[in-house]
Amino acid sequence: MQQITQPTLILDERKCKTNIAHMARKAEDAGVEFRPHFKTHQSLEIGQWFKEHGIAKITVSSVGMAQYFATEWDDILIAFPVNVRELTAINELAGRVKLSLLVESVEVLELLHEKLTHPVSFYIKIDTGAHRTGVAPTDFASIDQILAAAKQPGKLKFVGFLSHAGHTYHTNAITDILKIRNDENLAMLQLKAHYIGSHPGIIASIGDTPSCSLVDHFLGIDEIRPGNFVFYDLMQLSFGSCSPGQIAVALACPVVALHKDRNEMVIYGGGVHLSKDMLRINQNSVYGQLVEKEGDGWVEPIPGMIVKRLSQEHGIVSLPKTQNDKFDIGDLVYVLPVHSCMTADIYSQYITTDGKNIERFRHS
Amino acid sequence: MQQITQPTLILDERKCKTNIAHMARKAEDAGVEFRPHFKTHQSLEIGQWFKEHGIAKITVSSVGMAQYFATEWDDILIAFPVNVRELTAINELAGRVKLSLLVESVEVLELLHEKLTHPVSFYIKIDTGAHRTGVAPTDFASIDQILAAAKQPGKLKFVGFLSHAGHTYHTNAITDILKIRNDENLAMLQLKAHYIGSHPGIIASIGDTPSCSLVDHFLGIDEIRPGNFVFYDLMQLSFGSCSPGQIAVALACPVVALHKDRNEMVIYGGGVHLSKDMLRINQNSVYGQLVEKEGDGWVEPIPGMIVKRLSQEHGIVSLPKTQNDKFDIGDLVYVLPVHSCMTADIYSQYITTDGKNIERFRHS
């Protein structure tokens, strides 16, 4: 860590492996298939840590990510509406691995039908309330239309229904998250019950980290796909999905200025290093939270030391009077990110607290 | 453009060159030195477009960026508080180019004094109200302390005072920006007047794009350092710093879903592609604005077509009824970014509307 000169993403391998083990055991205990979403870590090496728990199927959110993981994984779901401009790459992938896609319109299904050169499984995306993508769970007309089109002989195989209760991210209370989860679960159960007779063997797949972290039962659900839990972050902490000790990534940032007169410290670590994702806590904007260092790792958040403003390269940290004498220019501080998926996406590698380099996928 | 399959940053070279020419002419007419900030474009090739206007000095915001530009530029200011963890790289740079640094404390100045191996110029950073970094313009005690320390024989040369009125970014009215600019100008004038007797030849340098775009006079100012103007963006448009036709970058995004029932369209283009920087306009969150395409370029914004929500890979666009029949799944739409510095920072290259690749620096 002494050699770090610039904002650097640090990974606590032990915390990360504990998060993975915990979710894998939860899925096993609940008797559901675990198809983890790899969009958060985007790393082949971290993927290997899942293999140690017998995980064989994964979820990703882009064709590029699927190509990256296809070197070591042979059952991949791209949980993003089919981007028909990438059909060449999709066909190439489907020739190498068991590929699953997400469909929500008959238009895309018919295009796939026409253009696919290899067998592909598809889920129908169900909108259980997030209103991002998908068909309403009661919109049998649209679902029937897709299923009718899928019955033509061809490369497409219908495997089930998939939802992502992303609206859990817009709540502030655990009870709200649990209510959303229950509604989602019920909607997916009813949907599966409606179609299982005509389509034996279909499954119901759900996904978000808040609800997968907060509940232990997945009644009638066959597959879960959380992703963020691998690292967690301040947003998940604010939901109650994790404890501070479970957050497995931090951004190491040099201190470049102290302004004790206005209770502020400036770090080299701005919007291009942390991302501009923000939490509102008690009317305050929060872009990160400083943690107490211990060895090359970190322990508890330091009360009151919040990254409260960001410009391109600067982070402005609130510096309570009690911390006034604890920091010098040139120190390296650790910042817990608001949204680890967004922060990690900026980097091409992690440095572990043991000093190891771990590569990750880069999309652009 | 037909070959674009994923979110891709498009640059309109003509608009960009016009923006550069306009600001270069304004500086020349006003008789101020133009030391453009290169943190927005971060590209050697775009840098060449400045050389055509006789520009010989540049500003950057990190040591890494300075290293990148040092292959073609020999007078570089790093307009970020000295990160003392990078002194080895700073020394190496100072051996190759005329390097200027930013100092705001006697502590850092003394450290530089001790460790520098080559001559370096320094500006004192003045806080004219942004309260990010710097010394208050009336804090003569702190300034005197720095100047006294700088008088020891060594590698350091004091060249003047530098401010960045970043608080122009927190206003909504042109009158507020103009008031901030006037206050800044006055503060810098008074400061220079106070010290010019004892330090002949010192200069006053100011910087932000909103005020440099909105005014034509820089009374008593010697140097301007705007950066964002090279591309402009929706934030600058909201300040009145530019017109829509001056915005020189757009993100090309595939359409992946249509939800006409709720007046929405989903594009492949999320937080990791646009950045999460946001504008609030009439209580609404704005993450981007669709523009009308013309040839491989773009013309006017399409009224009502706002990127209103972002997740990691998805952008949710409002789709007015009048636009209902104009988009199909698989179309490529162009999105003007809220903050071009943040969006461009995600990419390692630009594709021009003429189909040319332009490389840029990547910090991590």
XYZ file of C-alpha atoms in Angstrom:
728
model
C 0.000 0.000 0.000
C 3.012 2.251 0.510
C 3.520 2.216 -3.247
C 0.037 3.560 -4.042
C 0.235 7.053 -5.524
C -3.191 7.476 -7.161
C -6.812 6.480 -6.449
C -6.698 2.682 -6.399
C -9.467 0.150 -5.936
C -8.691 -2.195 -3.045
C -10.384 -5.546 -2.580
C -10.572 -7.438 0.686
C -10.467 -10.997 -0.632
C -11.518 -12.539 2.669
C -14.668 -10.377 2.961
C -15.545 -11.028 -0.664
C -15.134 -14.800 -0.293
C -17.263 -14.722 2.867
C -20.028 -12.856 0.990
C -19.897 -15.450 -1.788
C -19.942 -18.383 0.634
C -22.843 -16.864 2.532
C -25.052 -16.357 -0.532
C -24.114 -19.781 -1.976
C -25.076 -21.462 1.289
C -28.316 -19.498 1.466
C -29.275 -20.629 -2.043
C -28.355 -24.213 -1.228
C -30.315 -24.189 2.033
C -33.324 -22.716 0.239
C -33.052 -25.262 -2.555
C -32.798 -22.677 -5.340
C -30.378 -22.584 -8.225
C -27.760 -19.846 -7.799
C -26.906 -18.070 -11.047
C -24.878 -15.125 -9.691
C -24.745 -11.888 -11.621
C -21.138 -11.108 -12.532
C -21.746 -7.463 -13.572
C -20.390 -6.204 -10.253
C -16.978 -7.892 -10.103
C -16.527 -8.609 -13.860
C -13.439 -10.672 -13.098
C -12.459 -14.189 -14.206
C -10.400 -14.680 -11.060
C -13.252 -13.712 -8.724
C -15.450 -15.989 -10.832
C -13.183 -18.846 -9.783
C -14.126 -18.196 -6.148
C -17.714 -19.062 -7.106
C -16.624 -22.303 -8.753
C -15.327 -23.457 -5.376
C -18.987 -23.492 -4.283
C -20.070 -25.590 -7.240
C -21.569 -22.672 -9.168
C -21.808 -23.562 -12.861
C -24.186 -20.960 -14.324
C -23.748 -17.209 -14.395
C -25.536 -14.012 -15.310
C -23.982 -11.032 -17.094
C -25.437 -7.771 -18.421
C -23.782 -7.352 -21.806
C -22.628 -9.358 -24.776
C -19.070 -8.139 -24.185
C -19.133 -9.441 -20.620
C -20.467 -12.790 -21.897
C -17.581 -12.998 -24.382
C -15.114 -12.287 -21.586
C -16.516 -14.975 -19.278
C -17.093 -17.539 -22.058
C -13.438 -18.569 -21.797
C -14.162 -20.195 -18.414
C -17.963 -20.560 -18.171
C -20.261 -22.537 -20.429
C -23.721 -21.547 -19.172
C -24.290 -17.806 -19.441
C -27.424 -15.681 -19.245
C -27.283 -12.163 -20.679
C -29.831 -10.453 -18.414
C -30.347 -7.413 -20.602
C -32.907 -7.012 -23.422
C -31.432 -8.511 -26.603
C -29.487 -5.817 -28.431
C -30.231 -6.824 -32.008
C -27.241 -4.840 -33.280
C -25.038 -7.506 -31.640
C -26.542 -10.568 -33.338
C -23.254 -11.578 -34.968
C -21.538 -11.734 -31.573
C -24.568 -13.496 -30.051
C -24.435 -16.188 -32.723
C -20.715 -16.639 -32.214
C -21.247 -16.985 -28.446
C -24.155 -19.396 -28.848
C -21.836 -21.639 -30.852
C -19.461 -21.873 -27.891
C -21.615 -21.889 -24.731
C -25.141 -22.602 -23.506
C -26.467 -19.085 -23.973
C -29.655 -17.666 -22.486
C -31.227 -14.390 -23.558
C -33.957 -12.089 -22.308
C -36.978 -11.337 -24.490
C -39.890 -9.027 -23.818
C -41.417 -8.504 -27.261
C -42.615 -10.684 -30.100
C -40.735 -8.385 -32.470
C -37.338 -9.330 -31.015
C -38.306 -12.976 -30.720
C -39.182 -13.147 -34.398
C -35.932 -11.473 -35.336
C -34.000 -14.010 -33.257
C -35.981 -16.768 -34.892
C -34.889 -15.562 -38.262
C -31.244 -14.811 -37.492
C -30.010 -17.312 -34.885
C -27.569 -19.902 -36.160
C -27.229 -21.902 -32.917
C -29.635 -23.047 -30.162
C -30.390 -20.371 -27.571
C -32.580 -20.459 -24.453
C -34.736 -17.488 -23.604
C -36.506 -16.140 -20.557
C -39.445 -13.786 -20.816
C -38.637 -10.643 -18.857
C -41.412 -9.838 -16.365
C -41.907 -6.351 -14.963
C -42.873 -6.864 -11.324
C -42.913 -3.137 -10.604
C -39.501 -1.703 -11.434
C -40.920 -0.418 -14.761
C -37.576 -0.624 -16.466
C -38.155 -3.449 -18.933
C -40.468 -6.419 -19.224
C -44.063 -7.542 -19.641
C -46.562 -7.101 -16.802
C -47.102 -10.435 -14.992
C -50.818 -10.253 -15.774
C -50.372 -9.408 -19.456
C -51.141 -12.914 -20.679
C -51.938 -11.621 -24.174
C -48.370 -10.421 -24.757
C -46.854 -13.527 -23.158
C -49.083 -15.816 -25.240
C -48.058 -13.955 -28.368
C -44.350 -14.447 -27.591
C -44.863 -18.116 -26.733
C -46.866 -18.750 -29.879
C -44.097 -17.254 -31.999
C -41.517 -19.314 -30.103
C -43.331 -22.539 -30.980
C -42.194 -22.405 -34.593
C -39.437 -24.947 -35.113
C -36.092 -23.184 -34.760
C -33.248 -22.411 -32.435
C -35.225 -20.875 -29.563
C -36.121 -22.664 -26.354
C -38.382 -21.061 -23.731
C -37.004 -21.747 -20.233
C -39.076 -19.528 -17.969
C -39.821 -16.133 -16.491
C -37.306 -13.682 -15.113
C -37.780 -10.583 -12.987
C -35.551 -8.012 -11.340
C -37.182 -6.068 -8.529
C -35.009 -3.015 -9.092
C -37.563 -0.867 -7.284
C -36.151 -2.203 -4.005
C -33.403 0.350 -4.701
C -35.888 3.208 -4.372
C -37.083 2.366 -0.876
C -35.694 3.390 2.451
C -37.176 0.791 4.752
C -36.558 -2.920 5.082
C -40.311 -3.456 5.351
C -40.748 -1.882 1.903
C -38.111 -4.177 0.436
C -39.772 -7.200 2.026
C -43.168 -6.157 0.685
C -41.759 -5.749 -2.839
C -40.095 -9.150 -2.537
C -43.333 -10.786 -1.433
C -45.314 -9.171 -4.243
C -42.673 -10.217 -6.766
C -42.567 -13.749 -5.438
C -46.348 -14.053 -5.603
C -46.555 -12.621 -9.120
C -43.878 -15.011 -10.366
C -45.544 -17.979 -8.648
C -48.924 -17.225 -10.205
C -47.352 -16.723 -13.616
C -45.468 -19.990 -13.479
C -48.624 -21.779 -12.292
C -50.508 -20.355 -15.276
C -48.004 -21.665 -17.837
C -46.449 -24.779 -16.312
C -49.150 -27.032 -17.701
C -48.479 -26.021 -21.286
C -44.736 -25.586 -20.736
C -43.492 -28.232 -18.305
C -40.160 -27.574 -16.635
C -40.212 -23.776 -16.921
C -38.584 -21.861 -14.094
C -38.990 -18.578 -12.224
C -35.838 -16.512 -11.730
C -35.483 -13.433 -9.517
C -32.574 -11.223 -8.778
C -31.846 -8.160 -6.712
C -29.276 -8.058 -3.911
C -31.445 -6.231 -1.312
C -34.175 -8.856 -1.253
C -31.821 -11.833 -1.712
C -29.811 -10.543 1.250
C -32.780 -9.850 3.497
C -34.822 -13.032 3.048
C -34.013 -16.721 3.437
C -37.027 -18.243 1.722
C -37.703 -18.267 -2.009
C -41.017 -20.107 -2.173
C -41.715 -21.370 -5.665
C -38.681 -19.579 -7.060
C -36.208 -21.774 -8.929
C -33.242 -19.482 -9.477
C -31.730 -16.366 -7.867
C -29.325 -13.948 -9.547
C -28.006 -11.348 -7.072
C -24.736 -9.668 -8.049
C -23.845 -6.666 -5.915
C -23.615 -8.782 -2.708
C -20.129 -9.871 -3.783
C -18.826 -6.463 -2.649
C -21.856 -4.691 -1.123
C -21.548 -0.902 -0.588
C -23.010 2.117 1.241
C -26.301 1.883 -0.634
C -26.803 -1.722 0.482
C -25.737 -0.712 3.977
C -28.433 1.988 3.950
C -31.037 -0.662 3.017
C -29.861 -2.957 5.799
C -28.771 -5.571 3.226
C -25.308 -5.793 4.748
C -23.226 -4.733 7.723
C -20.231 -2.379 7.348
C -17.909 -5.360 7.841
C -19.238 -7.034 4.700
C -18.252 -4.217 2.329
C -15.373 -5.768 0.390
C -14.044 -2.897 -1.743
C -12.672 0.508 -0.844
C -10.992 3.235 -2.853
C -7.552 4.196 -1.549
C -7.116 7.966 -2.027
C -4.223 10.314 -1.197
C -4.976 13.325 1.027
C -3.993 16.487 -0.874
C -5.291 19.353 1.289
C -6.566 20.033 4.804
C -9.023 22.853 5.567
C -9.531 22.505 9.291
C -11.029 26.020 9.454
C -14.054 24.743 7.540
C -13.841 21.118 8.785
C -12.866 19.739 5.401
C -10.203 17.586 3.851
C -9.541 17.226 0.113
C -8.629 13.866 -1.373
C -7.367 12.861 -4.788
C -10.456 10.836 -5.669
C -13.213 12.534 -7.691
C -16.191 11.663 -9.843
C -13.994 9.863 -12.370
C -12.635 7.646 -9.581
C -15.688 6.966 -7.380
C -18.531 7.551 -9.910
C -21.136 10.214 -9.266
C -23.620 7.801 -7.701
C -24.977 9.424 -4.570
C -27.008 8.663 -1.477
C -29.165 11.231 0.319
C -28.818 10.768 4.082
C -30.487 13.351 6.379
C -30.658 15.891 3.509
C -26.932 15.436 2.861
C -25.337 14.152 -0.317
C -23.052 11.187 0.339
C -20.545 10.043 -2.308
C -18.444 7.853 -0.030
C -17.574 7.123 3.601
C -14.095 6.971 5.113
C -13.168 3.836 7.059
C -10.623 3.189 9.770
C -7.569 1.395 8.381
C -6.118 -1.667 10.074
C -3.004 -3.201 8.549
C -3.585 -3.029 4.797
C -7.325 -3.573 5.266
C -10.114 -1.631 6.935
C -12.521 -2.019 9.826
C -15.286 0.397 10.893
C -16.556 3.571 9.157
C -15.212 6.759 10.757
C -18.243 8.669 12.067
C -18.813 11.952 10.256
C -16.143 11.442 7.596
C -18.294 11.593 4.493
C -17.269 12.399 0.919
C -19.789 15.200 0.530
C -18.842 16.775 -2.808
C -17.067 15.523 -5.902
C -15.584 17.258 -8.871
C -13.711 15.508 -11.675
C -10.582 14.704 -9.638
C -11.311 16.135 -6.155
C -13.295 14.642 -3.302
C -14.312 16.948 -0.444
C -14.490 15.070 2.854
C -16.106 16.366 6.040
C -13.526 16.428 8.819
C -15.044 16.452 12.330
C -13.070 18.291 15.010
C -12.404 14.971 16.764
C -10.471 13.778 13.686
C -8.604 17.041 13.172
C -5.168 15.770 14.121
C -5.412 12.320 12.608
C -4.681 13.156 8.971
C -1.748 14.679 7.136
C -1.229 15.681 3.537
C 0.125 12.611 1.731
C -1.789 10.100 3.856
C -3.689 7.372 2.073
C -7.329 7.106 3.196
C -9.835 4.376 2.361
C -13.278 5.311 1.018
C -16.242 2.914 0.950
C -18.147 3.479 -2.308
C -21.852 4.351 -2.558
C -22.392 1.900 -5.422
C -19.665 -0.689 -5.883
C -20.871 -1.784 -9.370
C -20.371 1.758 -10.670
C -17.058 2.359 -8.883
C -15.515 -0.980 -9.855
C -16.546 -0.436 -13.478
C -14.008 2.400 -13.702
C -10.989 0.140 -13.070
C -9.224 -2.540 -15.064
C -7.980 -4.280 -11.924
C -8.315 -4.718 -8.173
C -5.400 -4.684 -5.741
C -6.128 -7.020 -2.839
C -5.264 -6.100 0.735
C -2.586 -8.805 0.373
C -1.050 -6.900 -2.543
C -2.234 -9.191 -5.335
C -3.460 -7.864 -8.744
C -6.805 -9.152 -9.993
C -7.752 -8.282 -13.568
C -11.267 -7.362 -14.669
C -13.190 -6.862 -17.910
C -13.283 -3.422 -19.483
C -16.188 -2.507 -21.732
C -14.900 0.582 -23.490
C -22.247 4.439 -37.918
C -23.979 1.348 -39.276
C -21.232 -0.750 -37.672
C -21.853 0.592 -34.170
C -23.227 -2.135 -31.920
C -22.605 -0.743 -28.423
C -22.692 2.666 -26.687
C -20.073 4.695 -28.547
C -18.845 8.225 -27.989
C -19.219 10.299 -31.149
C -17.343 13.522 -31.738
C -18.359 16.219 -34.196
C -14.935 17.466 -35.220
C -16.297 20.569 -36.930
C -18.242 21.729 -33.851
C -15.267 21.009 -31.615
C -12.869 22.960 -33.846
C -15.337 25.868 -33.960
C -15.506 25.916 -30.149
C -11.703 25.951 -29.971
C -11.398 28.699 -32.570
C -14.031 30.793 -30.820
C -12.363 30.634 -27.391
C -8.875 31.173 -28.871
C -10.111 34.280 -30.687
C -11.844 35.569 -27.563
C -8.617 35.212 -25.566
C -6.622 36.906 -28.303
C -9.122 39.778 -28.610
C -9.091 40.244 -24.847
C -5.310 40.144 -24.720
C -5.106 37.278 -22.238
C -2.931 34.201 -22.397
C -4.955 31.073 -23.240
C -3.798 28.007 -21.308
C -6.684 25.610 -22.095
C -7.555 22.848 -19.675
C -7.185 19.474 -21.390
C -9.031 17.419 -18.748
C -12.171 17.322 -20.873
C -10.844 15.928 -24.158
C -7.635 14.282 -22.835
C -6.497 13.613 -26.381
C -3.188 14.334 -28.112
C -4.933 14.612 -31.460
C -7.489 17.156 -30.218
C -4.571 18.949 -28.592
C -3.149 19.425 -32.095
C -6.263 21.412 -33.034
C -5.235 23.958 -30.387
C -1.720 24.198 -31.775
C -3.225 25.490 -35.019
C -4.251 28.578 -33.007
C -0.762 29.106 -31.649
C -1.528 27.673 -28.222
C 1.700 26.608 -26.516
C 0.743 26.164 -22.827
C -1.782 23.784 -21.382
C -3.493 22.853 -18.144
C -4.194 19.306 -16.928
C -5.628 17.940 -13.689
C -3.395 14.985 -12.888
C 0.218 13.898 -13.060
C -0.810 11.016 -15.340
C -2.426 13.426 -17.789
C 0.711 15.602 -17.702
C 2.846 12.556 -18.548
C 0.547 11.733 -21.447
C 0.672 15.258 -22.922
C 4.390 15.754 -22.220
C 5.223 13.896 -25.438
C 3.875 16.853 -27.457
C 3.685 19.813 -25.045
C 6.491 21.449 -23.130
C 4.660 23.918 -20.877
C 2.190 22.141 -18.599
C 0.334 23.261 -15.492
C -1.096 20.572 -13.210
C -4.101 22.465 -11.792
C -4.689 20.142 -8.872
C -3.157 20.411 -5.381
C 0.260 18.725 -5.430
C -0.163 15.049 -4.612
C 3.026 14.464 -2.655
C 2.775 10.703 -3.207
C 3.648 11.382 -6.860
C 6.873 13.327 -6.316
C 8.980 10.822 -8.251
C 6.799 11.282 -11.333
C 6.714 15.067 -10.804
C 10.506 15.202 -10.733
C 10.750 13.092 -13.850
C 8.264 15.402 -15.628
C 10.010 18.567 -14.460
C 13.192 17.238 -16.076
C 11.416 17.087 -19.443
C 9.017 20.058 -19.596
C 8.368 23.462 -18.071
C 6.140 22.257 -15.243
C 3.852 24.418 -13.104
C 2.215 23.218 -9.901
C -0.485 24.436 -7.549
C 0.321 25.129 -3.912
C -2.000 26.218 -1.123
C -0.014 25.406 2.024
C 3.432 26.091 3.379
C 3.651 22.432 4.352
C 3.536 21.246 0.723
C 5.793 24.062 -0.413
C 8.466 23.040 2.074
C 8.204 19.431 1.027
C 8.635 20.439 -2.623
C 11.582 22.573 -1.617
C 13.230 19.589 -0.054
C 12.443 16.981 -2.716
C 12.413 18.711 -6.120
C 15.313 17.828 -8.390
C 14.430 20.193 -11.274
C 13.084 23.762 -11.539
C 9.308 24.039 -11.148
C 6.981 27.055 -11.274
C 4.144 27.334 -8.819
C 0.903 29.243 -8.552
C -0.774 29.884 -5.221
C -4.302 28.522 -5.376
C -6.853 31.156 -4.355
C -10.319 30.240 -3.135
C -12.629 32.873 -4.604
C -15.749 31.189 -3.217
C -15.895 27.631 -4.559
C -14.536 26.389 -1.202
C -12.911 23.370 -2.762
C -9.230 24.185 -2.363
C -7.125 27.293 -1.913
C -6.323 30.222 0.320
C -8.841 33.044 0.807
C -7.861 36.084 -1.289
C -7.716 38.206 1.863
C -5.651 35.736 3.870
C -2.384 37.617 3.454
C -0.873 35.854 6.462
C -1.011 32.432 4.782
C 0.131 33.825 1.441
C 3.043 35.676 3.066
C 4.047 32.476 4.840
C 4.137 30.530 1.570
C 6.033 33.313 -0.213
C 8.575 33.592 2.589
C 9.256 29.858 2.422
C 9.527 30.064 -1.376
C 12.268 32.686 -1.093
C 14.827 30.137 0.051
C 17.195 29.350 -2.805
C 15.983 26.206 -4.568
C 13.990 24.891 -7.479
C 10.731 26.773 -6.872
C 9.618 29.866 -8.759
C 6.464 31.778 -7.794
C 4.538 32.806 -10.932
C 1.229 34.083 -9.628
C -2.257 33.430 -8.319
C -4.755 30.977 -9.717
C -8.465 30.596 -9.061
C -11.257 28.383 -10.331
C -14.752 29.753 -9.757
C -16.313 26.293 -9.591
C -19.294 27.743 -7.739
C -20.584 29.008 -11.082
C -21.676 25.381 -11.503
C -24.084 25.709 -8.588
C -26.071 28.606 -9.990
C -29.058 28.624 -12.267
C -28.994 32.144 -13.611
C -26.605 33.912 -15.937
C -26.721 36.936 -13.633
C -25.379 34.768 -10.778
C -22.525 33.520 -12.953
C -21.677 37.073 -14.001
C -21.716 38.246 -10.393
C -19.380 35.418 -9.356
C -17.098 36.256 -12.257
C -16.982 39.927 -11.303
C -16.250 39.119 -7.659
C -13.517 36.694 -8.703
C -12.011 39.180 -11.093
C -11.978 41.883 -8.453
C -10.472 39.617 -5.790
C -7.713 38.486 -8.133
C -6.995 42.070 -9.226
C -6.672 43.279 -5.642
C -4.472 40.339 -4.734
C -2.138 40.891 -7.661
C -1.973 44.614 -6.857
C -0.998 43.761 -3.286
C 1.930 41.553 -4.312
C 3.129 42.883 -7.680
C 5.492 45.364 -6.041
C 7.382 42.677 -4.167
C 6.964 40.066 -6.917
C 7.193 41.780 -10.315
C 5.783 39.877 -13.266
C 3.349 37.701 -11.331
C 0.129 36.823 -13.109
C -3.526 36.172 -12.305
C -5.081 33.062 -13.857
C -8.781 32.159 -13.860
C -10.613 29.274 -15.325
C -14.159 28.030 -15.500
C -16.059 27.489 -18.761
C -19.339 29.193 -17.741
C -17.770 32.554 -17.031
C -15.175 32.342 -19.839
C -18.037 31.606 -22.249
C -20.349 34.337 -20.998
C -17.955 37.297 -20.790
C -15.606 38.933 -23.257
C -13.558 41.078 -20.917
C -10.937 39.844 -18.479
C -9.774 43.096 -16.885
C -6.467 42.644 -15.116
C -6.486 38.891 -15.723
C -3.432 37.507 -17.499
C -4.416 33.931 -18.266
C -7.635 31.922 -18.751
C -7.936 28.137 -18.450
C -11.408 26.937 -19.506
C -11.651 23.276 -20.537
C -15.191 22.005 -20.916
C -15.988 24.478 -23.753
C -14.199 22.155 -26.173
C -17.279 19.890 -26.118
C -19.839 21.752 -23.949
C -22.839 19.712 -22.690
C -26.357 19.927 -21.231
C -25.099 21.468 -18.003
C -23.418 24.304 -19.897
C -26.537 24.638 -22.038
C -28.595 25.018 -18.864
C -26.276 27.857 -17.737
C -26.575 29.570 -21.100
C -22.829 29.061 -21.730
C -23.501 27.474 -25.102
C -26.197 26.820 -27.665
C -27.361 23.276 -28.511
C -25.466 23.487 -31.806
C -22.157 23.901 -29.967
C -22.352 20.570 -28.115
C -19.680 18.522 -29.868
C -20.056 15.028 -28.348
C -22.970 12.610 -28.220
C -23.305 9.025 -27.096
C -24.656 6.696 -29.791
C -26.919 4.103 -28.111
C -28.925 1.180 -29.511
C -32.668 1.096 -28.765
C -33.439 -2.210 -27.011
C -37.082 -1.868 -25.908
C -40.149 0.278 -26.532
C -42.846 0.808 -23.889
C -45.308 3.074 -25.642
C -47.980 2.273 -23.034
C -45.962 4.213 -20.481
C -44.288 6.606 -22.962
C -40.845 5.126 -22.505
C -38.046 3.726 -24.578
C -35.083 1.728 -23.237
C -31.610 2.253 -24.654
C -28.375 0.325 -24.211
C -26.563 3.181 -22.469
C -26.518 3.249 -18.670
C -24.597 4.800 -15.806
C -21.376 3.094 -16.876
C -21.719 4.656 -20.344
C -23.039 8.175 -19.648
C -21.867 8.655 -16.022
C -24.377 9.332 -13.269
C -23.988 13.096 -13.436
C -27.454 14.609 -13.386
C -29.292 17.871 -13.919
C -32.518 18.813 -12.158
C -34.852 20.558 -14.588
C -38.407 21.358 -13.445
C -38.167 18.774 -10.628
C -37.097 16.110 -13.125
C -33.810 14.235 -13.187
C -32.038 14.575 -16.530
C -29.173 12.228 -17.448
C -29.112 13.013 -21.160
C -31.111 14.480 -24.037
C -31.818 12.831 -27.376
C -30.966 14.805 -30.511
C -32.248 14.621 -34.051
C -29.777 12.835 -36.323
C -28.742 14.278 -39.662
C -26.363 12.239 -41.765
C -23.847 10.822 -39.286
C -24.088 13.943 -37.136
C -26.835 15.610 -35.142
C -28.802 18.825 -35.128
C -31.467 19.938 -32.630
C -32.521 18.286 -29.332
C -35.798 16.348 -29.649
C -38.289 18.031 -27.293
C -39.333 15.770 -24.438
C -36.872 12.960 -25.160
C -34.922 12.950 -21.927
C -32.859 10.136 -20.398
C -34.742 10.187 -17.090
C -33.383 7.118 -15.291
C -30.158 5.130 -15.490
C -29.152 1.781 -14.172
C -25.803 0.133 -14.843
C -26.453 -0.666 -18.515
C -29.992 0.673 -19.169
C -31.124 4.192 -19.951
C -34.841 4.952 -19.677
C -35.902 7.636 -22.154
C -39.180 9.524 -22.092
C -41.023 8.981 -25.371
C -43.645 11.643 -26.148
C -46.685 10.485 -28.115
C -45.583 12.655 -31.050
C -42.408 10.541 -31.351
C -44.171 7.205 -30.899
C -43.699 5.934 -34.429
C -40.245 7.305 -35.060
C -38.172 4.649 -33.261
C -37.708 0.922 -33.676
C -35.801 -1.649 -31.687
C -32.284 -1.761 -33.110
C -32.181 1.937 -34.026
C -29.161 3.953 -32.990
C -30.049 7.147 -31.113
C -27.741 10.013 -30.152
C -27.696 11.278 -26.560
C -26.192 14.627 -25.517
C -24.415 14.134 -22.175
C -25.121 16.139 -19.014
C -21.421 16.520 -18.249
C -19.074 15.821 -21.150
C -15.920 15.654 -18.955
C -17.424 12.761 -16.981
C -18.863 10.940 -20.001
C -15.735 11.250 -22.125
C -13.604 9.997 -19.237
C -15.227 6.564 -19.616
C -13.887 6.000 -23.130
C -10.460 5.307 -24.585
C -11.380 6.844 -27.920
C -13.780 9.055 -29.878
C -15.318 8.121 -33.208
C -15.816 11.236 -35.297
C -18.938 11.795 -37.381
C -16.592 11.239 -40.343
C -15.722 7.774 -39.031
C -12.225 8.546 -37.754
C -10.827 7.112 -34.472
C -9.290 9.582 -32.029
C -7.406 8.110 -29.059
C -7.549 9.552 -25.561
C -5.702 9.137 -22.259
C -6.997 6.588 -19.767
C -6.242 7.072 -16.088
C -7.040 3.659 -14.674
